[in-house]
Tab-separated table of C-alpha atoms in Angstrom:
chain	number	residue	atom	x	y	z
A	1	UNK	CA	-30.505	-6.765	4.087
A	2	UNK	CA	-30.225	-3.241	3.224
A	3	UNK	CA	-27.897	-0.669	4.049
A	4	UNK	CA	-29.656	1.979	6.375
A	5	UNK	CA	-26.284	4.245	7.614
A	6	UNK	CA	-22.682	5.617	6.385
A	7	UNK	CA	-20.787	7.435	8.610
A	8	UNK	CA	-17.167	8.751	7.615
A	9	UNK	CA	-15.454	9.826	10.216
A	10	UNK	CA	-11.503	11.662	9.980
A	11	UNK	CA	-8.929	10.665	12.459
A	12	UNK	CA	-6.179	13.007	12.376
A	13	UNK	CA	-3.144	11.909	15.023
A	14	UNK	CA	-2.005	14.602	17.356
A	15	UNK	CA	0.227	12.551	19.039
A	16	UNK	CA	4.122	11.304	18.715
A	17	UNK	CA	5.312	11.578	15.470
A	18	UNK	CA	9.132	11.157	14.322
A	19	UNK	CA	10.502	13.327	11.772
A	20	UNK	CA	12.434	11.832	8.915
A	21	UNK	CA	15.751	13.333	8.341
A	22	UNK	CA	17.499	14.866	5.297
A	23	UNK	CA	17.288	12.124	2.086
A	24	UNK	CA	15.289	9.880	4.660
A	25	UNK	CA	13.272	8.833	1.153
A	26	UNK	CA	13.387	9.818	-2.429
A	27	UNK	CA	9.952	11.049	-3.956
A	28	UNK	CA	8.716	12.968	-6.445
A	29	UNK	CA	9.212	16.174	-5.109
A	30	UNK	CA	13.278	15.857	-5.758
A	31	UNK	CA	12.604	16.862	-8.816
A	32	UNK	CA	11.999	20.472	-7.655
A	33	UNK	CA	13.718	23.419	-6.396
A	34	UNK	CA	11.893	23.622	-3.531
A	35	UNK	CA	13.904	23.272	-0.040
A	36	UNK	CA	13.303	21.714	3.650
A	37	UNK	CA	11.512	18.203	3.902
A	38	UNK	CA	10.353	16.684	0.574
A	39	UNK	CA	8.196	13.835	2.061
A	40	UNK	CA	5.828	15.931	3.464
A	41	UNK	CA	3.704	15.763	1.376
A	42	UNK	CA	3.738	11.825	0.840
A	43	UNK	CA	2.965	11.831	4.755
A	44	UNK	CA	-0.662	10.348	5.746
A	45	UNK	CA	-0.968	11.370	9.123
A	46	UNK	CA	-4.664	11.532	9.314
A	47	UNK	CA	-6.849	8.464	7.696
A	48	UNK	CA	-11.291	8.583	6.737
A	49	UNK	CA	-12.679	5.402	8.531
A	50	UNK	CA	-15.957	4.369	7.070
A	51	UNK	CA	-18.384	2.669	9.143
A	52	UNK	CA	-21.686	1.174	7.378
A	53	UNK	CA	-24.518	-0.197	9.012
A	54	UNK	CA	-27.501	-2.393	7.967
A	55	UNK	CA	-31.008	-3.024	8.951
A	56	UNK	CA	-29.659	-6.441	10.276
A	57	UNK	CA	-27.190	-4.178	12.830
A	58	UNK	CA	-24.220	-5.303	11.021
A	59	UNK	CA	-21.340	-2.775	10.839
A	60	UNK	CA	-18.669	-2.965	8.274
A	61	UNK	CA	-15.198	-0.872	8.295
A	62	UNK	CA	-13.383	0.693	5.671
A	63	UNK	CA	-10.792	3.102	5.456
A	64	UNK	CA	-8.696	6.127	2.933
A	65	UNK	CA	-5.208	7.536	3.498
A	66	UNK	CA	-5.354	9.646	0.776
A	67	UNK	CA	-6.591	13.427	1.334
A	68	UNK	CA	-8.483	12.091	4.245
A	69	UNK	CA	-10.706	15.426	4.627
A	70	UNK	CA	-11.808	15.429	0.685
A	71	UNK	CA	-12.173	11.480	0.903
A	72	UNK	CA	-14.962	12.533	4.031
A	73	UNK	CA	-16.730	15.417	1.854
A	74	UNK	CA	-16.487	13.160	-0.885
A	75	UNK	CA	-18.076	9.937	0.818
A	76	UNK	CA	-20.450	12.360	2.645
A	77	UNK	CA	-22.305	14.247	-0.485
A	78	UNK	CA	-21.781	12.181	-3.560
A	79	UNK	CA	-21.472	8.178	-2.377
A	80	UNK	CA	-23.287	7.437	0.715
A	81	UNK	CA	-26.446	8.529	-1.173
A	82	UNK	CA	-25.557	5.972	-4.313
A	83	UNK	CA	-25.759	2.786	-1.656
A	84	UNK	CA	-28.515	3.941	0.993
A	85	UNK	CA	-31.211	1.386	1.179
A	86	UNK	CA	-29.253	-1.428	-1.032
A	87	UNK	CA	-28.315	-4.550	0.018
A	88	UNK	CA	-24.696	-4.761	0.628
A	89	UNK	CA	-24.818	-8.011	-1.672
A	90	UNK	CA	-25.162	-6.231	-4.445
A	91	UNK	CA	-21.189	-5.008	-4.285
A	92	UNK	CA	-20.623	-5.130	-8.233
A	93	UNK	CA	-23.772	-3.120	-8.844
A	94	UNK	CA	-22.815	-0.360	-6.229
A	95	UNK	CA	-19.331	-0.279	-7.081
A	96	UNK	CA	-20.618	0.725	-10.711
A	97	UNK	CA	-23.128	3.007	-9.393
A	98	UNK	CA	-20.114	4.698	-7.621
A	99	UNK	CA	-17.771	4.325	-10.432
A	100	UNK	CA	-20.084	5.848	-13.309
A	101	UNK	CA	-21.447	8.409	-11.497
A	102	UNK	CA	-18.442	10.142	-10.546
A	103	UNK	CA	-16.234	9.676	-13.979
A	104	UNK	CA	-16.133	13.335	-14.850
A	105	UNK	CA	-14.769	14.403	-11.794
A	106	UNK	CA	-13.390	11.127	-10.329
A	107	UNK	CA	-12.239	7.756	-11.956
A	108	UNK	CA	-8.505	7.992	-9.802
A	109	UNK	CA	-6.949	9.436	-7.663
A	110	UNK	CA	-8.612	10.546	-4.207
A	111	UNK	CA	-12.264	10.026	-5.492
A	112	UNK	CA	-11.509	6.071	-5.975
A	113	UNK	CA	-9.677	5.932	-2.827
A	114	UNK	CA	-13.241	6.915	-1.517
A	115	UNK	CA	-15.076	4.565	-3.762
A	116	UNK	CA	-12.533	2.153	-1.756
A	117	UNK	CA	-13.127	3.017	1.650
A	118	UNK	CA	-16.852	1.819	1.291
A	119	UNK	CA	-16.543	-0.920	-1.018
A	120	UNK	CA	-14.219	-2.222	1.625
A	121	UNK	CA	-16.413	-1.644	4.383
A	122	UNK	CA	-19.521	-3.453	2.123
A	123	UNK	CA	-17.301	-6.817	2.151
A	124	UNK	CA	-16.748	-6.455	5.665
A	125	UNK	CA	-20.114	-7.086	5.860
A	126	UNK	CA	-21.005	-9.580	3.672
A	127	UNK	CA	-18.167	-11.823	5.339
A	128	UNK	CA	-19.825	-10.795	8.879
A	129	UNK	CA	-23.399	-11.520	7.392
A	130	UNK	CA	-22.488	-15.381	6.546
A	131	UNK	CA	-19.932	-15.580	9.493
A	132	UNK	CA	-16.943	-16.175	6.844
A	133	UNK	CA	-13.536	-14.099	7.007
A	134	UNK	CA	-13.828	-11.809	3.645
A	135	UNK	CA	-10.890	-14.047	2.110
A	136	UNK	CA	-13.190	-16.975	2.328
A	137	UNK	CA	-15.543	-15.125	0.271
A	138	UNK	CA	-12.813	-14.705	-2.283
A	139	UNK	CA	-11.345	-18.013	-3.508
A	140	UNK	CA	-10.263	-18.893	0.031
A	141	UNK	CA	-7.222	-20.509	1.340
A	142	UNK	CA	-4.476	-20.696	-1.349
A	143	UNK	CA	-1.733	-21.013	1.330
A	144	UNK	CA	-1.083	-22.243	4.560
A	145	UNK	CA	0.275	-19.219	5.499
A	146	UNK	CA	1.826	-15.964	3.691
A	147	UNK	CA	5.383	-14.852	3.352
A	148	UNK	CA	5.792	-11.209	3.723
A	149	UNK	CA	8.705	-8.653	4.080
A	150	UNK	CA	9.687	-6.430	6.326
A	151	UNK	CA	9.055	-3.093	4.947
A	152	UNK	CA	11.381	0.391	5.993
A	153	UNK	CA	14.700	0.759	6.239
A	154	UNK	CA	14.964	4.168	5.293
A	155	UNK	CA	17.635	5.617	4.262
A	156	UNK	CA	19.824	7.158	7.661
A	157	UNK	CA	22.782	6.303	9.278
A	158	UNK	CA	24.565	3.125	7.410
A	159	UNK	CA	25.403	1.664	10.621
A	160	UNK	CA	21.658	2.090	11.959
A	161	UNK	CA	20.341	1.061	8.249
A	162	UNK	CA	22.660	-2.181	9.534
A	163	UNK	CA	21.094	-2.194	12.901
A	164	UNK	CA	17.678	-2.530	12.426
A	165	UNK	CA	18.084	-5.078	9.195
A	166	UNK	CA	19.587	-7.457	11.604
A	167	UNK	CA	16.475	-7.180	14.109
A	168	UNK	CA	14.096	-8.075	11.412
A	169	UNK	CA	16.797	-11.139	10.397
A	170	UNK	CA	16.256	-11.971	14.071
A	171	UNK	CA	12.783	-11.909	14.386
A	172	UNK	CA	12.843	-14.294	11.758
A	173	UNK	CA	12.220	-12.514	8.299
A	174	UNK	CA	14.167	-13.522	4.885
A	175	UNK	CA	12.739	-10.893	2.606
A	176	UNK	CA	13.789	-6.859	3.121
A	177	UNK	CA	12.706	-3.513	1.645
A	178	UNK	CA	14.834	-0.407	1.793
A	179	UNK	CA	14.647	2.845	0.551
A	180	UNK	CA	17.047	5.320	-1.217
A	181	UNK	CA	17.604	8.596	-0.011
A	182	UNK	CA	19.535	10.109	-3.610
A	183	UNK	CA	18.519	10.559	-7.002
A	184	UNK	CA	19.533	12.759	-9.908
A	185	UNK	CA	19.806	16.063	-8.363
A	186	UNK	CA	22.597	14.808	-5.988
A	187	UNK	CA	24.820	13.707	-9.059
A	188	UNK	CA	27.794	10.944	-9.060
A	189	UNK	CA	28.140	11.216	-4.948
A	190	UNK	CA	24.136	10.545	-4.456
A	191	UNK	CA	24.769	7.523	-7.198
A	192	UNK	CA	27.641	6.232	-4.560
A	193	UNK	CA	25.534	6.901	-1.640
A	194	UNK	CA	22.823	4.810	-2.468
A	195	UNK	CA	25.242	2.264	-3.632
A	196	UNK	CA	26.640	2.344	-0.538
A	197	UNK	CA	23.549	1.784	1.559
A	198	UNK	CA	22.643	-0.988	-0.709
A	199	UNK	CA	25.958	-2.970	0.474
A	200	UNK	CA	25.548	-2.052	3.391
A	201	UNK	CA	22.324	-3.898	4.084
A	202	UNK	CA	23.295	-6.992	2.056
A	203	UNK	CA	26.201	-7.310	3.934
A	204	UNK	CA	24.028	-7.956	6.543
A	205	UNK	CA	20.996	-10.088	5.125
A	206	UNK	CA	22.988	-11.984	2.964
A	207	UNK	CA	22.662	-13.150	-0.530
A	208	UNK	CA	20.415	-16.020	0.805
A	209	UNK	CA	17.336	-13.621	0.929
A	210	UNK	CA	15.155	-11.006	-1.065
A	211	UNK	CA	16.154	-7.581	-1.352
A	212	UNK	CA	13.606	-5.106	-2.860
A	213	UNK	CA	15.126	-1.461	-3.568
A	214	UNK	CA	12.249	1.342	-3.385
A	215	UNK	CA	12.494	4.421	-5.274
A	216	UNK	CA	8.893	5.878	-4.492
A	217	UNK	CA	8.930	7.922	-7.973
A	218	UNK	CA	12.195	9.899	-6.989
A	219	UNK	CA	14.038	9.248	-9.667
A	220	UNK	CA	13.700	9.760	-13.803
A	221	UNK	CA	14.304	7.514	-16.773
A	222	UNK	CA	17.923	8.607	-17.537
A	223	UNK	CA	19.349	8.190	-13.738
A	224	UNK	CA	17.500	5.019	-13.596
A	225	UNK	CA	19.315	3.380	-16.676
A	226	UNK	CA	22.579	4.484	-15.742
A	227	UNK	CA	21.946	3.363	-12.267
A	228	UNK	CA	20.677	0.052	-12.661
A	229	UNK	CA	23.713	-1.850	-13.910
A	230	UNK	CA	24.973	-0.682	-10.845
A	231	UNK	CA	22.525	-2.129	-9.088
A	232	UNK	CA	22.628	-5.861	-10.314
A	233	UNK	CA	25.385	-7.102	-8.472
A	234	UNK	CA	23.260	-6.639	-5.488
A	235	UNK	CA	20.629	-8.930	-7.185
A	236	UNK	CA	17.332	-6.916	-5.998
A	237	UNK	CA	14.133	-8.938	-6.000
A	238	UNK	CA	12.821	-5.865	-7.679
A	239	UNK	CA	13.416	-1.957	-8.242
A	240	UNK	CA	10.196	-0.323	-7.218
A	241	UNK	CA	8.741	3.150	-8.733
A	242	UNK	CA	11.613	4.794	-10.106
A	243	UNK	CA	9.719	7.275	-12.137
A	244	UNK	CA	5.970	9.173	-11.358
A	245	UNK	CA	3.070	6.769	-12.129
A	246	UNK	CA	2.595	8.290	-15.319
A	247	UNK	CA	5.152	7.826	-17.093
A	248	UNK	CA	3.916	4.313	-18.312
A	249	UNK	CA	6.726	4.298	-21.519
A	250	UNK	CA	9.788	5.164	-19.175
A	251	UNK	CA	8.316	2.218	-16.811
A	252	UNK	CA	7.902	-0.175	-20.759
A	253	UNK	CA	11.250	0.540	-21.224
A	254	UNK	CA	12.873	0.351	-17.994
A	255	UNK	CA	11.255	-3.232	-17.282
A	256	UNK	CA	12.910	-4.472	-20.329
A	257	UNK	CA	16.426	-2.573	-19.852
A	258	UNK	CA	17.991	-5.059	-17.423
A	259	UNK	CA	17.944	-7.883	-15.503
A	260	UNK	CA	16.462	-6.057	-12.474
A	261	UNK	CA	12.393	-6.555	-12.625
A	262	UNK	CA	10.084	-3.098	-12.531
A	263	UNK	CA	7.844	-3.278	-9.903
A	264	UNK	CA	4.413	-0.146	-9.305
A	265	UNK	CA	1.100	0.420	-9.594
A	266	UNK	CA	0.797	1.841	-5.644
A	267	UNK	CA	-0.432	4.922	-7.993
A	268	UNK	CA	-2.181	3.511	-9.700
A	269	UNK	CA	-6.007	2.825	-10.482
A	270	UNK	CA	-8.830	0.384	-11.455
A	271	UNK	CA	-8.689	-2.638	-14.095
A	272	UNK	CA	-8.004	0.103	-16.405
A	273	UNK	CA	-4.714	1.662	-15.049
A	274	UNK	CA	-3.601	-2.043	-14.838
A	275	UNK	CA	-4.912	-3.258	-18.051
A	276	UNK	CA	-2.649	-0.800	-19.875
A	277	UNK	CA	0.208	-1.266	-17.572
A	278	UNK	CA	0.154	-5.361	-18.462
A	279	UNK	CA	-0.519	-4.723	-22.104
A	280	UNK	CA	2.769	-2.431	-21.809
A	281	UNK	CA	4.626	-5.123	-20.147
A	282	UNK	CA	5.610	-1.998	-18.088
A	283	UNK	CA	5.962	-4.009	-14.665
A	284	UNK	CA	6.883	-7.476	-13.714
A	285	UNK	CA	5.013	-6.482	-10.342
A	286	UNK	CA	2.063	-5.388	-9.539
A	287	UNK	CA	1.467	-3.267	-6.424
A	288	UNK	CA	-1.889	-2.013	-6.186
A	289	UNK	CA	-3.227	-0.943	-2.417
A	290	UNK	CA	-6.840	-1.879	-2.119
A	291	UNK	CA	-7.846	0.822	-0.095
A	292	UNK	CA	-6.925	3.289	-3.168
A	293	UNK	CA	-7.518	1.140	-6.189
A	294	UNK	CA	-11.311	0.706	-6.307
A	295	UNK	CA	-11.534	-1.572	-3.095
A	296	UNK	CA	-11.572	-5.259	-2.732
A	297	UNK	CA	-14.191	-5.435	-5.806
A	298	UNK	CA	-11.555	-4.250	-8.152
A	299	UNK	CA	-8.829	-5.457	-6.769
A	300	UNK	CA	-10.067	-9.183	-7.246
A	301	UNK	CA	-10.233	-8.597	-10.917
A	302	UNK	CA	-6.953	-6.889	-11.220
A	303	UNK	CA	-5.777	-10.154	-9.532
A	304	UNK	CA	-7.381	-12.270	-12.051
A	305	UNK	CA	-5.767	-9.770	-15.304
A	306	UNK	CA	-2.729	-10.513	-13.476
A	307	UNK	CA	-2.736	-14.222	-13.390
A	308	UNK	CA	-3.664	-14.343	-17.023
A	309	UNK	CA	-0.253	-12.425	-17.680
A	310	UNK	CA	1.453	-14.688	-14.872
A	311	UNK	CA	2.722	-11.034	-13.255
A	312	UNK	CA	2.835	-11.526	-9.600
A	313	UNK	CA	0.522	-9.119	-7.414
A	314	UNK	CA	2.141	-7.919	-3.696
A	315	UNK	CA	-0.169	-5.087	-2.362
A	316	UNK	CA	1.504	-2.242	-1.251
A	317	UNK	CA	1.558	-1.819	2.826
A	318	UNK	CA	0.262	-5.221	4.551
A	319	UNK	CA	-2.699	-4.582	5.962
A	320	UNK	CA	-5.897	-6.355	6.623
A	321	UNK	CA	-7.797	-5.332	3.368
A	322	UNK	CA	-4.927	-6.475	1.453
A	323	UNK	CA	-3.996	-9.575	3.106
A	324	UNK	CA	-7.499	-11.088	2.491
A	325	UNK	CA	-6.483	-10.465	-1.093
A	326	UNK	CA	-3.418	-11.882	-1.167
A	327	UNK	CA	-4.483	-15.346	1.040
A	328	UNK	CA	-7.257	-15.867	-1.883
A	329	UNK	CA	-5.190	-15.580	-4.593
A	330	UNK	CA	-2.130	-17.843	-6.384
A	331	UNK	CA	-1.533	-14.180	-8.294
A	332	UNK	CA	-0.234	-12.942	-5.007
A	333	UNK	CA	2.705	-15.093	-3.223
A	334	UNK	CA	3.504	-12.445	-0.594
A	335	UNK	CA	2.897	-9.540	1.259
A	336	UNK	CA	4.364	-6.224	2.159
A	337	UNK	CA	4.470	-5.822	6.145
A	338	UNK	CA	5.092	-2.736	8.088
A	339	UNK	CA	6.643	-2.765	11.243
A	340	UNK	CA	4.496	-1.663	14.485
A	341	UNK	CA	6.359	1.930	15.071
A	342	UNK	CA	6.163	5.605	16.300
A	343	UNK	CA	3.923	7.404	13.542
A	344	UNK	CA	6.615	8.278	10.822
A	345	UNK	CA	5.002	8.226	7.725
A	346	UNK	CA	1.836	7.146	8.663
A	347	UNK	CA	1.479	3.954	7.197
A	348	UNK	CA	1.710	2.937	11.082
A	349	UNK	CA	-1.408	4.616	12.335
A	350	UNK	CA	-3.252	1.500	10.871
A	351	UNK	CA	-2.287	-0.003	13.953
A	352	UNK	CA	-3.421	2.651	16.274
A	353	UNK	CA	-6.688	2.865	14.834
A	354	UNK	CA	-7.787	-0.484	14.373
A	355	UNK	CA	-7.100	-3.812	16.069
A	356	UNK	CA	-6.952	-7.262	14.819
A	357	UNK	CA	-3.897	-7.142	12.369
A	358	UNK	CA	-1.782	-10.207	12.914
A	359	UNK	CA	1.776	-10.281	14.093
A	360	UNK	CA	4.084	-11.889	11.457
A	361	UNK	CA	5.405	-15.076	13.468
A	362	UNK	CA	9.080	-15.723	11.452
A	363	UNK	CA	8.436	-13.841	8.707
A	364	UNK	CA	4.604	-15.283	7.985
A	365	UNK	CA	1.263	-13.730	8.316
A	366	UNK	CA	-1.654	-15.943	9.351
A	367	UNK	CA	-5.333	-15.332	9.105
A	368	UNK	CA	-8.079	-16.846	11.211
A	369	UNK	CA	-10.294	-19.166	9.161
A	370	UNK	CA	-13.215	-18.482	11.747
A	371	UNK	CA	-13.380	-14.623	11.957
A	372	UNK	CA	-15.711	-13.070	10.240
A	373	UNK	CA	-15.151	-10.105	7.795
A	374	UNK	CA	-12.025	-8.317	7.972
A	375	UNK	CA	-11.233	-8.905	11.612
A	376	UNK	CA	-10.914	-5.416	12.113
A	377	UNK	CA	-12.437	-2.872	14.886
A	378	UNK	CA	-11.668	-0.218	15.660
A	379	UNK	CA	-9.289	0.680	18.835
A	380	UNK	CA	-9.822	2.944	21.928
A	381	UNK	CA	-6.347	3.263	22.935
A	382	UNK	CA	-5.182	5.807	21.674
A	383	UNK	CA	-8.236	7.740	20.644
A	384	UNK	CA	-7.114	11.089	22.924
A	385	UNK	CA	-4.431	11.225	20.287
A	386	UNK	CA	-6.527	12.056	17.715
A	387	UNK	CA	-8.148	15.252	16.276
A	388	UNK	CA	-11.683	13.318	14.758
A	389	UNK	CA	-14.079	14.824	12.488
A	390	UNK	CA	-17.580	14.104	11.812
């Protein structure tokens, strides 16, 4: 079987969208002067989806949220000619091929989330070419079924923060993200806001379930250690990015600072980034997304690394490319699950571009043991709400 076609096509969404209010999500940008909506940027309102076809007529899918027009350009002139005319089998070879010949320009970042795109869509179709779902292909079956959490609750009204945690305790979750809206620009009152928003959702969910608190790289090393004691009574599952993915010490030395566990690595890149950030001890989870840290080929290593250093692995955003993962793994006990919703950030136009993500069913994602590949294709619905590019 050889690989005779790669097509990368953007969809950029045109349609709906809901626009997050003032301290809606603390992100990098706080950290700035600058005024008006800080998320914009962190926004991924347009996605590449990779399509690549073999002499046998099987199709694979992939897909990028990152920079989705580069990601094309990128795919188009530099990686679809690296795989043409190999067999798709040969994943660890091309994923090499990929890797090595764009170090001095790529390596992370937006050229890996490209190097993802198609090394997803290559194990699409090796599972399709043997008629096995992809996590099959992996190590299989580790669990009957897998927990996962319902992931938003930004930060906006308390009393609608309150509001929708109950509808996800009703549709039958026990595990709960939320977001903070403050961080160190917004001084002692910010510090009592998020407090506040904290208590406010417990008071709701109980002490009888998980509670993860996401920072998303809004805050810095000296709010986050005066915070955190704060924090404990709350007893968090986990306190997720509090500083920018770089600063590997401040996350060293904020995983060992309290009883609160470090969680990142949604920034972060290859068996490399993750090597380092184990050898650090700098998280006690591990939340690589496969369709930006090298694909499933790398992230089925990482997995292994982690295992060895009995760090848990919960793949930021749900989705099908990283469920597959986390159902083949005993690394991974869980997964991250965003609610079907009006594009927001854009972590929901998964679901209006493809078709064949599962519903959670009381808090539990299930994957079918006779679909082959991913179980993806892509939808038709809503395709007069997108702008796509060729």
């Amino acid at each position: 079987m050889k690989i005779t076609n790669v097509r990368a096509r953007v969809f950029e969404w045109k349609g709906k969208t809901v626009s997050p209010q003032a301290n809606f999500c603390t992100n990098a940008m706080d950290a700035l002067w600058d005024k008006g909506d800080s998320m914009h940027t962190f926004r991924f309102h347009g996605w590449t989806v990779v399509e690549i076809e073999t002499d046998q007529g099987i199709v694979g899918l992939g897909n990028v949220a990152l920079a989705p027009r580069i990601a094309k350009q990128i795919i188009d002139l530099y990686l679809a000619p690296l795989i043409m005319g190999h067999d798709p089998f040969d994943y660890e070879y091309l994923w090499q091929r990929m890797y090595r010949s764009t170090l001095a320009w790529g390596r992370k970042g937006v050229a890996m989330a490209a190097i993802s795109a198609i090394d997803i869509a290559i194990w699409d179709i090796m599972g399709k070419a043997v008629g096995r779902p992809v996590f099959k292909l992996l190590g299989g079956r580790t669990k009957e079924k897998i927990p996962c959490y319902a992931s938003k609750l930004y930060r906006t009204d308390l009393k609608e923060m309150q509001r929708e945690a109950q509808s996800y305790v009703d549709q039958g979750f026990s595990a709960f993200k939320m977001r903070f809206g403050y961080g160190p620009k917004d001084g002692p009152a910010g510090v009592r806001k998020n407090l506040d928003s904290v208590e406010a959702v417990r008071d709701v969910i109980g002490y009888d379930t998980d509670l993860m608190l996401e920072c998303y790289m809004g805050w810095d090393l000296d709010y986050t250690k005066r915070i955190l004691p704060k924090l404990e009574k709350f007893e968090p599952r986990w306190l997720e990015e509090p500083v920018i993915a770089d600063d590997v010490d401040g996350y060293a030395e904020l995983n060992s600072y309290s009883n609160i566990p470090i969680s990142g690595g949604e920034h972060e890149f290859t068996i490399y980034g993750f090597r380092q950030l184990l050898e650090r001890k700098a998280v006690s989870v591990i939340q690589y997304d496969t369709n930006r840290v090298g694909g499933i080929t790398a992230a089925h290593k990482i997995n292994a690394l982690a295992e060895a250093y009995s760090v848990p692995v919960i793949p930021h955003a749900g989705q099908m490319h990283n469920y597959h993962l986390t159902m083949s793994t005993l690394a991974s006990p869980m997964a991250e699950f965003f609610p079907v919703h009006d594009v927001e950030v854009g972590n929901e136009l998964f679901y209006y571009i493809f078709e064949g993500d599962p519903t959670p069913e009381n808090g539990f994602i299930q994957l079918d043991d006779d679909k082959p590949g991913l179980g993806l294709s892509l939808s038709e619905q809503h395709l007069e709400h997108f702008n796509i590019i060729e």
